[in-house]
Tab-separated table of C-alpha atoms in Angstrom:
chain	number	residue	atom	x	y	z
B	256	UNK	CA	-1.086	-15.732	-29.635
B	257	UNK	CA	0.041	-12.104	-29.907
B	258	UNK	CA	-3.567	-10.966	-29.557
B	259	UNK	CA	-3.898	-12.972	-26.354
B	260	UNK	CA	-0.643	-11.638	-24.846
B	261	UNK	CA	-1.599	-8.066	-25.668
B	262	UNK	CA	-5.157	-8.350	-24.362
B	263	UNK	CA	-6.395	-8.104	-20.804
B	264	UNK	CA	-6.817	-10.755	-18.139
B	265	UNK	CA	-10.557	-11.174	-18.729
B	266	UNK	CA	-9.931	-11.997	-22.397
B	267	UNK	CA	-7.125	-14.376	-21.439
B	268	UNK	CA	-9.186	-16.354	-18.942
B	269	UNK	CA	-12.099	-16.333	-21.363
B	270	UNK	CA	-9.788	-18.057	-23.844
B	271	UNK	CA	-8.840	-20.580	-21.168
B	272	UNK	CA	-12.488	-21.239	-20.400
B	273	UNK	CA	-13.383	-21.782	-24.056
B	274	UNK	CA	-10.368	-23.982	-24.721
B	275	UNK	CA	-8.982	-21.548	-27.289
B	276	UNK	CA	-5.640	-21.678	-25.516
B	277	UNK	CA	-4.145	-22.959	-22.272
B	278	UNK	CA	-1.897	-21.626	-19.516
B	279	UNK	CA	0.923	-23.794	-20.856
B	280	UNK	CA	0.687	-22.292	-24.349
B	281	UNK	CA	0.460	-18.763	-22.952
B	282	UNK	CA	3.504	-19.300	-20.742
B	283	UNK	CA	5.490	-20.604	-23.715
B	284	UNK	CA	4.534	-17.505	-25.696
B	285	UNK	CA	5.399	-15.282	-22.721
B	286	UNK	CA	8.841	-16.850	-22.394
B	287	UNK	CA	9.391	-16.351	-26.125
B	288	UNK	CA	8.476	-12.685	-25.685
B	289	UNK	CA	10.913	-12.408	-22.781
B	290	UNK	CA	13.682	-13.731	-25.029
B	291	UNK	CA	12.712	-11.295	-27.777
B	292	UNK	CA	12.113	-8.095	-25.793
B	293	UNK	CA	13.891	-8.266	-22.448
B	294	UNK	CA	17.426	-7.839	-23.887
B	295	UNK	CA	16.484	-4.295	-24.924
B	296	UNK	CA	14.999	-3.238	-21.590
B	297	UNK	CA	16.758	-5.348	-18.927
B	298	UNK	CA	13.570	-5.717	-16.874
B	299	UNK	CA	13.934	-9.216	-15.425
B	300	UNK	CA	16.133	-9.941	-12.422
B	301	UNK	CA	15.353	-13.662	-12.360
B	302	UNK	CA	13.488	-15.968	-14.718
B	303	UNK	CA	11.865	-19.005	-13.097
B	304	UNK	CA	10.970	-20.964	-16.219
B	305	UNK	CA	10.766	-24.326	-14.436
B	306	UNK	CA	8.610	-23.088	-11.566
B	307	UNK	CA	6.366	-21.218	-13.984
B	308	UNK	CA	5.974	-24.309	-16.154
B	309	UNK	CA	4.936	-26.382	-13.155
B	310	UNK	CA	2.370	-23.744	-12.163
B	311	UNK	CA	1.073	-23.454	-15.741
B	312	UNK	CA	0.565	-27.214	-16.098
B	313	UNK	CA	-1.295	-27.342	-12.761
B	314	UNK	CA	-3.464	-24.432	-13.877
B	315	UNK	CA	-4.210	-26.096	-17.205
B	316	UNK	CA	-5.497	-29.158	-15.366
B	317	UNK	CA	-7.762	-26.987	-13.225
B	318	UNK	CA	-9.190	-25.119	-16.208
B	319	UNK	CA	-9.837	-28.434	-17.987
B	320	UNK	CA	-11.651	-29.707	-14.897
B	321	UNK	CA	-13.615	-26.481	-14.430
B	322	UNK	CA	-11.989	-25.808	-11.050
B	323	UNK	CA	-10.038	-22.601	-11.662
B	324	UNK	CA	-9.070	-21.022	-8.356
B	325	UNK	CA	-9.507	-17.357	-9.208
B	326	UNK	CA	-9.600	-14.819	-12.057
B	327	UNK	CA	-5.774	-14.957	-11.975
B	328	UNK	CA	-5.503	-18.719	-12.409
B	329	UNK	CA	-2.952	-19.388	-15.147
B	330	UNK	CA	-2.158	-15.707	-15.676
B	331	UNK	CA	1.575	-14.925	-16.189
B	332	UNK	CA	2.729	-12.304	-13.678
B	333	UNK	CA	5.980	-11.015	-12.228
B	334	UNK	CA	7.050	-9.875	-8.772
B	335	UNK	CA	9.633	-7.337	-7.690
B	336	UNK	CA	13.089	-8.480	-6.586
B	337	UNK	CA	12.305	-7.324	-3.019
B	338	UNK	CA	9.230	-9.587	-2.672
B	339	UNK	CA	10.354	-12.895	-1.217
B	340	UNK	CA	9.238	-16.048	-3.018
B	341	UNK	CA	10.426	-19.477	-1.921
B	342	UNK	CA	13.238	-20.782	-4.101
B	343	UNK	CA	13.911	-17.439	-5.766
B	344	UNK	CA	16.744	-14.992	-5.068
B	345	UNK	CA	16.303	-11.795	-3.062
B	346	UNK	CA	18.897	-9.146	-3.925
B	347	UNK	CA	17.218	-5.795	-3.144
B	348	UNK	CA	18.756	-4.433	-6.317
B	349	UNK	CA	22.254	-4.496	-4.857
B	350	UNK	CA	25.454	-6.264	-5.904
B	351	UNK	CA	26.477	-6.513	-2.251
B	352	UNK	CA	23.597	-8.983	-1.733
B	353	UNK	CA	24.496	-11.356	-4.562
B	354	UNK	CA	25.578	-13.989	-2.023
B	355	UNK	CA	22.324	-14.003	-0.015
B	356	UNK	CA	20.686	-17.491	-0.017
B	357	UNK	CA	17.459	-17.912	-1.962
B	358	UNK	CA	14.255	-17.228	-0.051
B	359	UNK	CA	12.759	-20.117	1.906
B	360	UNK	CA	9.291	-18.605	2.482
B	361	UNK	CA	6.761	-16.665	0.438
B	362	UNK	CA	6.044	-13.085	1.420
B	363	UNK	CA	2.289	-12.391	1.564
B	364	UNK	CA	2.033	-11.094	-2.069
B	365	UNK	CA	3.777	-14.188	-3.448
B	366	UNK	CA	1.702	-16.464	-1.234
B	367	UNK	CA	-1.563	-14.889	-2.419
B	368	UNK	CA	-0.533	-15.200	-6.072
B	369	UNK	CA	0.288	-18.869	-5.674
B	370	UNK	CA	-2.977	-19.541	-3.825
B	371	UNK	CA	-4.816	-17.849	-6.696
B	372	UNK	CA	-3.102	-20.074	-9.265
B	373	UNK	CA	-1.164	-17.270	-10.956
B	374	UNK	CA	1.965	-18.216	-12.883
B	375	UNK	CA	4.931	-16.294	-11.468
B	376	UNK	CA	7.297	-15.997	-14.424
B	377	UNK	CA	10.092	-14.381	-12.456
B	378	UNK	CA	11.322	-11.324	-10.604
B	379	UNK	CA	11.845	-7.793	-11.863
B	380	UNK	CA	14.726	-5.402	-11.375
B	381	UNK	CA	14.995	-2.546	-8.901
B	382	UNK	CA	17.658	-0.042	-7.765
B	383	UNK	CA	19.815	-0.511	-4.678
B	384	UNK	CA	17.753	-0.754	-1.461
B	385	UNK	CA	14.696	0.574	-3.374
B	386	UNK	CA	15.978	4.021	-2.430
B	387	UNK	CA	16.200	5.474	-5.925
B	388	UNK	CA	13.249	6.480	-8.109
B	389	UNK	CA	15.083	5.375	-11.244
B	390	UNK	CA	16.027	2.174	-13.035
B	391	UNK	CA	19.726	2.077	-12.092
B	392	UNK	CA	21.216	-0.733	-10.008
B	393	UNK	CA	24.698	-1.803	-8.958
B	394	UNK	CA	23.643	-5.413	-9.652
B	395	UNK	CA	21.328	-5.252	-12.650
B	396	UNK	CA	22.662	-2.197	-14.452
B	397	UNK	CA	20.246	0.073	-16.305
B	398	UNK	CA	16.610	-0.851	-16.880
B	399	UNK	CA	15.245	0.999	-19.922
B	400	UNK	CA	11.867	2.422	-20.842
B	401	UNK	CA	10.225	0.509	-23.745
B	402	UNK	CA	8.782	3.789	-25.091
B	403	UNK	CA	12.289	5.156	-25.641
B	404	UNK	CA	15.306	3.078	-24.665
B	405	UNK	CA	17.283	6.199	-23.788
B	406	UNK	CA	14.716	7.161	-21.127
B	407	UNK	CA	14.198	6.061	-17.517
B	408	UNK	CA	11.512	3.720	-16.241
B	409	UNK	CA	11.409	5.481	-12.905
B	410	UNK	CA	11.575	3.346	-9.801
B	411	UNK	CA	11.946	1.657	-7.618
B	412	UNK	CA	9.657	-0.943	-9.271
B	413	UNK	CA	11.590	-0.233	-12.453
B	414	UNK	CA	11.647	-3.692	-14.002
B	415	UNK	CA	7.930	-4.143	-13.379
B	416	UNK	CA	7.210	-0.944	-15.282
B	417	UNK	CA	9.459	-1.875	-18.196
B	418	UNK	CA	8.205	-5.457	-18.434
B	419	UNK	CA	4.527	-4.534	-18.475
B	420	UNK	CA	4.944	-1.740	-21.011
B	421	UNK	CA	6.826	-4.220	-23.213
B	422	UNK	CA	3.983	-6.753	-22.975
B	423	UNK	CA	5.802	-9.174	-20.666
B	424	UNK	CA	3.208	-10.602	-18.285
B	425	UNK	CA	-0.242	-9.250	-17.503
B	426	UNK	CA	0.397	-7.752	-14.072
B	427	UNK	CA	3.178	-7.261	-11.579
B	428	UNK	CA	3.608	-6.787	-7.850
B	429	UNK	CA	5.701	-3.774	-6.934
B	430	UNK	CA	6.341	-2.018	-3.647
B	431	UNK	CA	5.956	1.671	-2.864
B	432	UNK	CA	7.662	3.741	-0.168
B	433	UNK	CA	7.675	7.143	-1.897
B	434	UNK	CA	5.898	6.416	-5.168
B	435	UNK	CA	7.654	3.256	-6.304
B	436	UNK	CA	4.692	1.667	-8.107
B	437	UNK	CA	3.135	4.950	-9.260
B	438	UNK	CA	6.335	6.485	-10.615
B	439	UNK	CA	7.164	3.620	-13.039
B	440	UNK	CA	3.488	3.621	-14.030
B	441	UNK	CA	3.787	7.311	-14.845
B	442	UNK	CA	7.013	6.886	-16.816
B	443	UNK	CA	5.762	3.796	-18.688
B	444	UNK	CA	2.055	4.516	-19.326
B	445	UNK	CA	0.692	1.978	-16.835
B	446	UNK	CA	-1.833	1.718	-14.016
B	447	UNK	CA	-0.721	1.252	-10.407
B	448	UNK	CA	-2.125	1.577	-6.921
B	449	UNK	CA	-0.346	2.433	-3.682
B	450	UNK	CA	-2.986	1.100	-1.292
B	451	UNK	CA	-3.975	2.303	2.127
B	452	UNK	CA	-1.171	1.159	4.402
B	453	UNK	CA	-2.136	-2.264	5.738
B	454	UNK	CA	-4.617	-3.026	2.964
B	455	UNK	CA	-2.166	-5.315	1.139
B	456	UNK	CA	-0.213	-7.426	3.644
B	457	UNK	CA	3.556	-7.527	3.243
B	458	UNK	CA	6.713	-8.231	5.234
B	459	UNK	CA	8.294	-6.625	7.102
B	460	UNK	CA	5.153	-4.844	8.394
B	461	UNK	CA	5.413	-1.130	7.655
B	462	UNK	CA	3.363	2.014	8.069
B	463	UNK	CA	5.200	3.625	5.140
B	464	UNK	CA	5.946	0.970	2.495
B	465	UNK	CA	3.216	-1.011	0.753
B	466	UNK	CA	3.073	-3.684	-1.895
B	467	UNK	CA	0.872	-2.636	-4.790
B	468	UNK	CA	-0.571	-3.894	-8.083
B	469	UNK	CA	0.707	-2.735	-11.476
B	470	UNK	CA	-0.870	-3.527	-14.857
B	471	UNK	CA	-1.666	-2.126	-18.298
B	472	UNK	CA	-5.340	-1.595	-17.464
B	473	UNK	CA	-7.330	-0.626	-14.406
B	474	UNK	CA	-9.363	-3.816	-14.730
B	475	UNK	CA	-6.239	-5.968	-14.528
B	476	UNK	CA	-4.818	-3.945	-11.621
B	477	UNK	CA	-8.124	-4.389	-9.800
B	478	UNK	CA	-8.102	-8.165	-10.232
B	479	UNK	CA	-4.590	-8.244	-8.803
B	480	UNK	CA	-5.607	-5.926	-5.951
B	481	UNK	CA	-8.467	-8.246	-4.954
B	482	UNK	CA	-6.036	-11.155	-4.635
B	483	UNK	CA	-3.205	-9.275	-2.922
B	484	UNK	CA	-5.499	-7.665	-0.354
B	485	UNK	CA	-6.558	-10.979	1.147
B	486	UNK	CA	-5.464	-11.230	4.804
B	487	UNK	CA	-2.170	-12.533	6.139
B	488	UNK	CA	-1.657	-12.744	9.908
B	489	UNK	CA	2.104	-12.239	9.565
B	490	UNK	CA	1.615	-8.544	8.775
B	491	UNK	CA	0.762	-7.062	12.165
B	492	UNK	CA	-0.467	-3.815	10.558
B	493	UNK	CA	-2.775	-5.578	8.087
B	494	UNK	CA	-6.373	-4.382	7.928
B	495	UNK	CA	-9.437	-6.591	8.141
B	496	UNK	CA	-10.358	-8.085	4.798
B	497	UNK	CA	-12.885	-6.331	2.556
B	498	UNK	CA	-16.009	-8.250	1.606
B	499	UNK	CA	-16.605	-9.503	-1.902
B	500	UNK	CA	-14.783	-8.306	-4.999
B	501	UNK	CA	-14.174	-4.775	-6.211
B	502	UNK	CA	-16.882	-3.610	-8.591
B	503	UNK	CA	-15.594	-3.423	-12.164
B	504	UNK	CA	-17.911	-0.472	-12.861
B	505	UNK	CA	-16.337	2.989	-13.167
B	506	UNK	CA	-17.196	5.474	-10.434
B	507	UNK	CA	-19.016	8.426	-12.000
B	508	UNK	CA	-17.546	11.773	-10.962
B	509	UNK	CA	-20.996	13.340	-11.080
B	510	UNK	CA	-21.494	15.274	-7.850
B	511	UNK	CA	-17.979	14.680	-6.533
B	512	UNK	CA	-15.726	17.470	-5.250
B	513	UNK	CA	-12.294	17.011	-6.794
B	514	UNK	CA	-9.210	19.079	-5.983
B	515	UNK	CA	-6.487	19.628	-8.572
B	516	UNK	CA	-2.978	19.855	-7.147
B	517	UNK	CA	-0.141	20.913	-9.459
B	518	UNK	CA	2.071	22.846	-7.015
B	519	UNK	CA	3.098	21.163	-3.785
B	520	UNK	CA	5.081	24.078	-2.364
B	521	UNK	CA	6.900	27.114	-3.769
B	522	UNK	CA	9.645	25.706	-5.987
B	523	UNK	CA	8.019	22.300	-6.487
B	524	UNK	CA	5.422	22.369	-9.259
B	525	UNK	CA	4.532	20.425	-12.375
B	526	UNK	CA	6.240	21.393	-15.594
B	527	UNK	CA	3.960	22.864	-18.240
B	528	UNK	CA	3.568	19.644	-20.255
B	529	UNK	CA	2.623	17.677	-17.127
B	530	UNK	CA	0.271	20.381	-15.836
B	531	UNK	CA	-1.465	20.388	-19.220
B	532	UNK	CA	-2.243	16.655	-18.962
B	533	UNK	CA	-3.528	17.044	-15.398
B	534	UNK	CA	-5.678	19.928	-16.632
B	535	UNK	CA	-7.091	17.737	-19.379
B	536	UNK	CA	-8.042	15.118	-16.786
B	537	UNK	CA	-9.655	17.809	-14.645
B	538	UNK	CA	-11.659	19.026	-17.637
B	539	UNK	CA	-12.875	15.484	-18.311
B	540	UNK	CA	-13.973	15.107	-14.697
B	541	UNK	CA	-15.778	18.462	-14.854
B	542	UNK	CA	-17.548	17.363	-18.010
B	543	UNK	CA	-18.584	14.245	-16.098
B	544	UNK	CA	-20.312	16.355	-13.467
B	545	UNK	CA	-17.600	16.848	-10.859
B	546	UNK	CA	-17.024	20.138	-9.083
B	547	UNK	CA	-13.378	20.955	-9.761
B	548	UNK	CA	-11.290	23.247	-7.568
B	549	UNK	CA	-7.695	24.284	-8.142
B	550	UNK	CA	-5.702	23.760	-4.967
B	551	UNK	CA	-3.027	26.186	-3.905
B	552	UNK	CA	0.319	24.934	-2.617
B	553	UNK	CA	-0.195	22.560	0.303
B	554	UNK	CA	2.984	23.715	2.034
B	555	UNK	CA	4.336	27.235	2.402
B	556	UNK	CA	7.895	25.889	2.431
B	557	UNK	CA	9.612	22.712	1.293
B	558	UNK	CA	8.713	19.832	3.646
B	559	UNK	CA	11.010	17.324	1.937
B	560	UNK	CA	14.369	17.740	3.776
B	561	UNK	CA	13.097	16.027	6.948
B	562	UNK	CA	11.597	13.178	4.914
B	563	UNK	CA	14.825	12.848	2.935
B	564	UNK	CA	16.768	12.437	6.162
B	565	UNK	CA	14.314	9.772	7.371
B	566	UNK	CA	14.859	7.902	4.097
B	567	UNK	CA	18.640	8.332	4.414
B	568	UNK	CA	18.611	6.805	7.907
B	569	UNK	CA	16.726	3.832	6.482
B	570	UNK	CA	19.308	3.495	3.700
B	571	UNK	CA	22.381	3.845	5.931
B	572	UNK	CA	20.928	1.223	8.287
B	573	UNK	CA	20.791	-1.221	5.389
B	574	UNK	CA	24.260	-0.169	4.250
B	575	UNK	CA	25.687	-0.864	7.697
B	576	UNK	CA	24.106	-4.341	7.698
B	577	UNK	CA	26.489	-5.285	4.878
B	578	UNK	CA	29.986	-6.532	5.791
B	579	UNK	CA	32.372	-3.599	5.561
B	580	UNK	CA	34.472	-5.214	2.847
B	581	UNK	CA	31.402	-5.429	0.574
B	582	UNK	CA	29.892	-1.974	1.114
B	583	UNK	CA	31.786	-0.580	-1.867
B	584	UNK	CA	29.538	-2.751	-4.047
B	585	UNK	CA	26.512	-0.566	-3.217
B	586	UNK	CA	25.756	2.007	-5.906
B	587	UNK	CA	27.854	5.130	-5.197
B	588	UNK	CA	24.873	7.476	-5.525
B	589	UNK	CA	23.170	5.656	-2.651
B	590	UNK	CA	26.366	5.450	-0.585
B	591	UNK	CA	27.112	9.151	-1.023
B	592	UNK	CA	23.535	10.252	-0.362
B	593	UNK	CA	23.048	8.346	2.885
B	594	UNK	CA	26.570	8.815	4.279
B	595	UNK	CA	25.704	11.827	6.417
B	596	UNK	CA	22.873	9.868	8.071
B	597	UNK	CA	25.484	7.748	9.850
B	598	UNK	CA	26.070	10.715	12.148
B	599	UNK	CA	22.391	11.321	12.954
B	600	UNK	CA	21.448	10.787	16.573
B	601	UNK	CA	18.280	9.144	17.830
B	602	UNK	CA	17.092	12.622	18.792
B	603	UNK	CA	17.763	13.879	15.248
B	604	UNK	CA	15.731	11.026	13.813
B	605	UNK	CA	12.887	11.620	16.264
B	606	UNK	CA	12.748	15.309	15.399
B	607	UNK	CA	12.714	14.526	11.678
B	608	UNK	CA	10.011	11.892	12.144
B	609	UNK	CA	7.877	14.358	14.070
B	610	UNK	CA	8.365	16.985	11.338
B	611	UNK	CA	7.292	14.424	8.737
B	612	UNK	CA	4.192	13.592	10.800
B	613	UNK	CA	3.255	17.280	10.972
B	614	UNK	CA	3.684	17.631	7.211
B	615	UNK	CA	1.632	14.490	6.650
B	616	UNK	CA	-1.210	15.975	8.666
B	617	UNK	CA	-0.988	19.179	6.614
B	618	UNK	CA	-1.294	17.092	3.446
B	619	UNK	CA	-4.156	15.002	4.846
B	620	UNK	CA	-6.098	18.065	5.909
B	621	UNK	CA	-5.633	19.740	2.522
B	622	UNK	CA	-6.921	16.664	0.692
B	623	UNK	CA	-9.804	16.174	3.156
B	624	UNK	CA	-11.499	19.268	1.694
B	625	UNK	CA	-12.358	17.129	-1.357
B	626	UNK	CA	-13.724	13.693	-2.150
B	627	UNK	CA	-10.661	13.003	-4.293
B	628	UNK	CA	-7.575	14.887	-5.430
B	629	UNK	CA	-5.858	14.549	-8.785
B	630	UNK	CA	-2.203	15.441	-9.141
B	631	UNK	CA	0.812	14.680	-11.309
B	632	UNK	CA	2.701	11.478	-10.723
B	633	UNK	CA	6.002	13.267	-11.201
B	634	UNK	CA	6.726	16.916	-11.940
B	635	UNK	CA	8.609	16.342	-15.204
B	636	UNK	CA	8.240	14.172	-18.301
B	637	UNK	CA	10.920	11.731	-17.238
B	638	UNK	CA	14.694	11.820	-17.575
B	639	UNK	CA	17.549	9.820	-19.095
B	640	UNK	CA	17.848	6.088	-18.388
B	641	UNK	CA	21.267	6.319	-16.765
B	642	UNK	CA	20.296	9.182	-14.436
B	643	UNK	CA	19.575	8.306	-10.796
B	644	UNK	CA	16.709	10.776	-10.270
B	645	UNK	CA	15.777	14.388	-10.750
B	646	UNK	CA	18.605	15.342	-8.365
B	647	UNK	CA	21.248	12.631	-7.989
B	648	UNK	CA	22.433	14.066	-4.662
B	649	UNK	CA	18.924	13.355	-3.322
B	650	UNK	CA	17.605	10.490	-5.487
B	651	UNK	CA	14.028	10.626	-4.152
B	652	UNK	CA	13.642	14.416	-4.102
B	653	UNK	CA	11.496	14.546	-7.266
B	654	UNK	CA	8.895	12.258	-5.644
B	655	UNK	CA	6.991	14.970	-3.775
B	656	UNK	CA	3.662	14.431	-5.515
B	657	UNK	CA	3.696	10.738	-4.612
B	658	UNK	CA	5.661	10.476	-1.352
B	659	UNK	CA	3.157	12.200	0.941
B	660	UNK	CA	0.424	9.638	0.265
B	661	UNK	CA	2.711	7.080	1.904
B	662	UNK	CA	2.895	9.297	4.971
B	663	UNK	CA	-0.867	9.957	5.155
B	664	UNK	CA	-1.646	6.270	4.401
B	665	UNK	CA	-4.021	7.429	1.639
B	666	UNK	CA	-4.668	5.190	-1.372
B	667	UNK	CA	-3.273	6.725	-4.544
B	668	UNK	CA	-3.343	5.433	-8.103
B	669	UNK	CA	-1.575	6.340	-11.318
B	670	UNK	CA	-3.008	6.176	-14.829
B	671	UNK	CA	-1.744	7.446	-18.175
B	672	UNK	CA	-3.817	10.386	-19.389
B	673	UNK	CA	-1.662	11.798	-22.170
B	674	UNK	CA	1.674	11.983	-23.932
B	675	UNK	CA	4.366	14.623	-24.293
B	676	UNK	CA	7.158	14.286	-26.849
B	677	UNK	CA	6.162	10.647	-27.366
B	678	UNK	CA	6.401	9.739	-23.676
B	679	UNK	CA	3.486	8.828	-21.376
B	680	UNK	CA	2.313	11.298	-18.750
B	681	UNK	CA	0.476	9.929	-15.748
B	682	UNK	CA	-2.149	11.416	-13.470
B	683	UNK	CA	-2.516	10.450	-9.838
B	684	UNK	CA	-5.865	9.897	-8.081
B	685	UNK	CA	-5.649	10.326	-4.299
B	686	UNK	CA	-8.524	9.299	-2.064
B	687	UNK	CA	-9.229	9.192	1.661
B	688	UNK	CA	-7.786	6.394	3.750
B	689	UNK	CA	-9.582	3.045	3.207
B	690	UNK	CA	-11.183	4.219	-0.061
B	691	UNK	CA	-8.976	1.980	-2.213
B	692	UNK	CA	-11.849	0.524	-4.200
B	693	UNK	CA	-13.326	3.948	-4.886
B	694	UNK	CA	-9.924	5.181	-6.060
B	695	UNK	CA	-9.644	2.246	-8.453
B	696	UNK	CA	-13.154	2.836	-9.790
B	697	UNK	CA	-12.584	6.571	-10.354
B	698	UNK	CA	-9.297	5.694	-12.050
B	699	UNK	CA	-11.315	3.342	-14.259
B	700	UNK	CA	-13.609	6.237	-15.169
B	701	UNK	CA	-10.600	8.341	-16.166
B	702	UNK	CA	-9.234	5.463	-18.232
B	703	UNK	CA	-12.505	5.246	-20.165
B	704	UNK	CA	-12.687	9.042	-20.552
B	705	UNK	CA	-9.191	9.726	-21.822
B	706	UNK	CA	-10.211	9.315	-25.447
B	707	UNK	CA	-7.351	7.180	-26.736
B	708	UNK	CA	-6.125	3.607	-26.706
B	709	UNK	CA	-2.477	2.928	-25.947
B	710	UNK	CA	-0.432	1.381	-28.754
B	711	UNK	CA	2.176	-0.396	-26.640
B	712	UNK	CA	5.820	-0.396	-27.787
B	713	UNK	CA	7.695	-3.477	-29.005
B	714	UNK	CA	11.288	-2.849	-27.856
B	715	UNK	CA	14.135	-4.476	-29.743
B	716	UNK	CA	17.760	-4.424	-28.628
B	717	UNK	CA	19.814	-2.011	-30.688
B	718	UNK	CA	23.011	-1.491	-28.751
B	719	UNK	CA	21.440	0.298	-25.785
B	720	UNK	CA	20.421	-2.596	-23.551
B	721	UNK	CA	20.958	-2.740	-19.821
B	722	UNK	CA	24.555	-1.942	-18.872
B	723	UNK	CA	26.379	-0.889	-15.769
């Protein structure tokens, strides 16, 4: 069964089709793996063993009858704490929300998974409000990176990253407001896609935050993307559905113009080890026939402060929604960071939003010179598990390479393309708006060209599990 759990979704469903195994047997093995590996990494916020068993038995009957609903039928998956699923808790990573009633409706990603017959094993951890690109939460404690339990998973889809790298489930739904699916993918050696805003329906509708697929392979992420991107009228910003399925064939870089971005603005650039991996990816693309051009800094000065204040207003709004006698339960890093936003006026917020829009257009125009842009996922090779970001006073400040794709609405993927000091290093593929499928296919080409297979870690608790 280990071979099945460590394979991809196509191999798993092939085994279902042939009768080699069943969704019930695979769920039982997945739950055994949760018991064995999750104590070391603290990736799961909620385990829905009964609901998963019911879904697995229903899937087994469909496979036996030859009526599987989709390529995800019977596939064990997880969803982020912030994605509502009927009967499961929603906590948004925060101890102050531990008294919120369980969800009564499925958010679009959960609804699509259930329609496709996927087996939702449970929910994964995240930091408070999703406003920290690290695996630290006032409710869940520390989520740890399976590659090195002393290192961070990134965030805010931290538990999804840890679970997948540890071989728990085949895919996961995360959400991304500044890099929150791509950053854990970068830290943990995974594949993720932040789609064009509106491509994957979610609630509440947003022009900045998106749900996105995460997996160990591009093929698996693509299968999840095809399910999640089906329409849902409740998301008022949702795009019209694409036709057919995404081609599984890699997109050849031959003839493409590809920009290489390793310095966003003076003072914000990739460290040498990260830049080396991005350079290796660029060399592979050049060898594949692409025209490669090094991009200069997109901005002549740091554009982040205005975006940071926009994020802080979002965070303080959520903080103020909590009864005053429970606000102390929110992680102090988040409370301290967003405190000053309580004094921002509507005019301040409007000015910051307009500054962000101008910076987004600068980023869009710079990327529009090329068919695709490759860039780091994050500027450094990670940080310690208990740390709340590259700069704890501004817990999203190290997200510059990822955050601007949320503002331009461009699809952007992450894929592991190397290692430094034993830790994965990811590369980001950024495409033009609506080119999600092309981004996935070029990411697939990079995956096939990287020249190594990933030997996934098997974490075992050794006194450094998740703690507050």
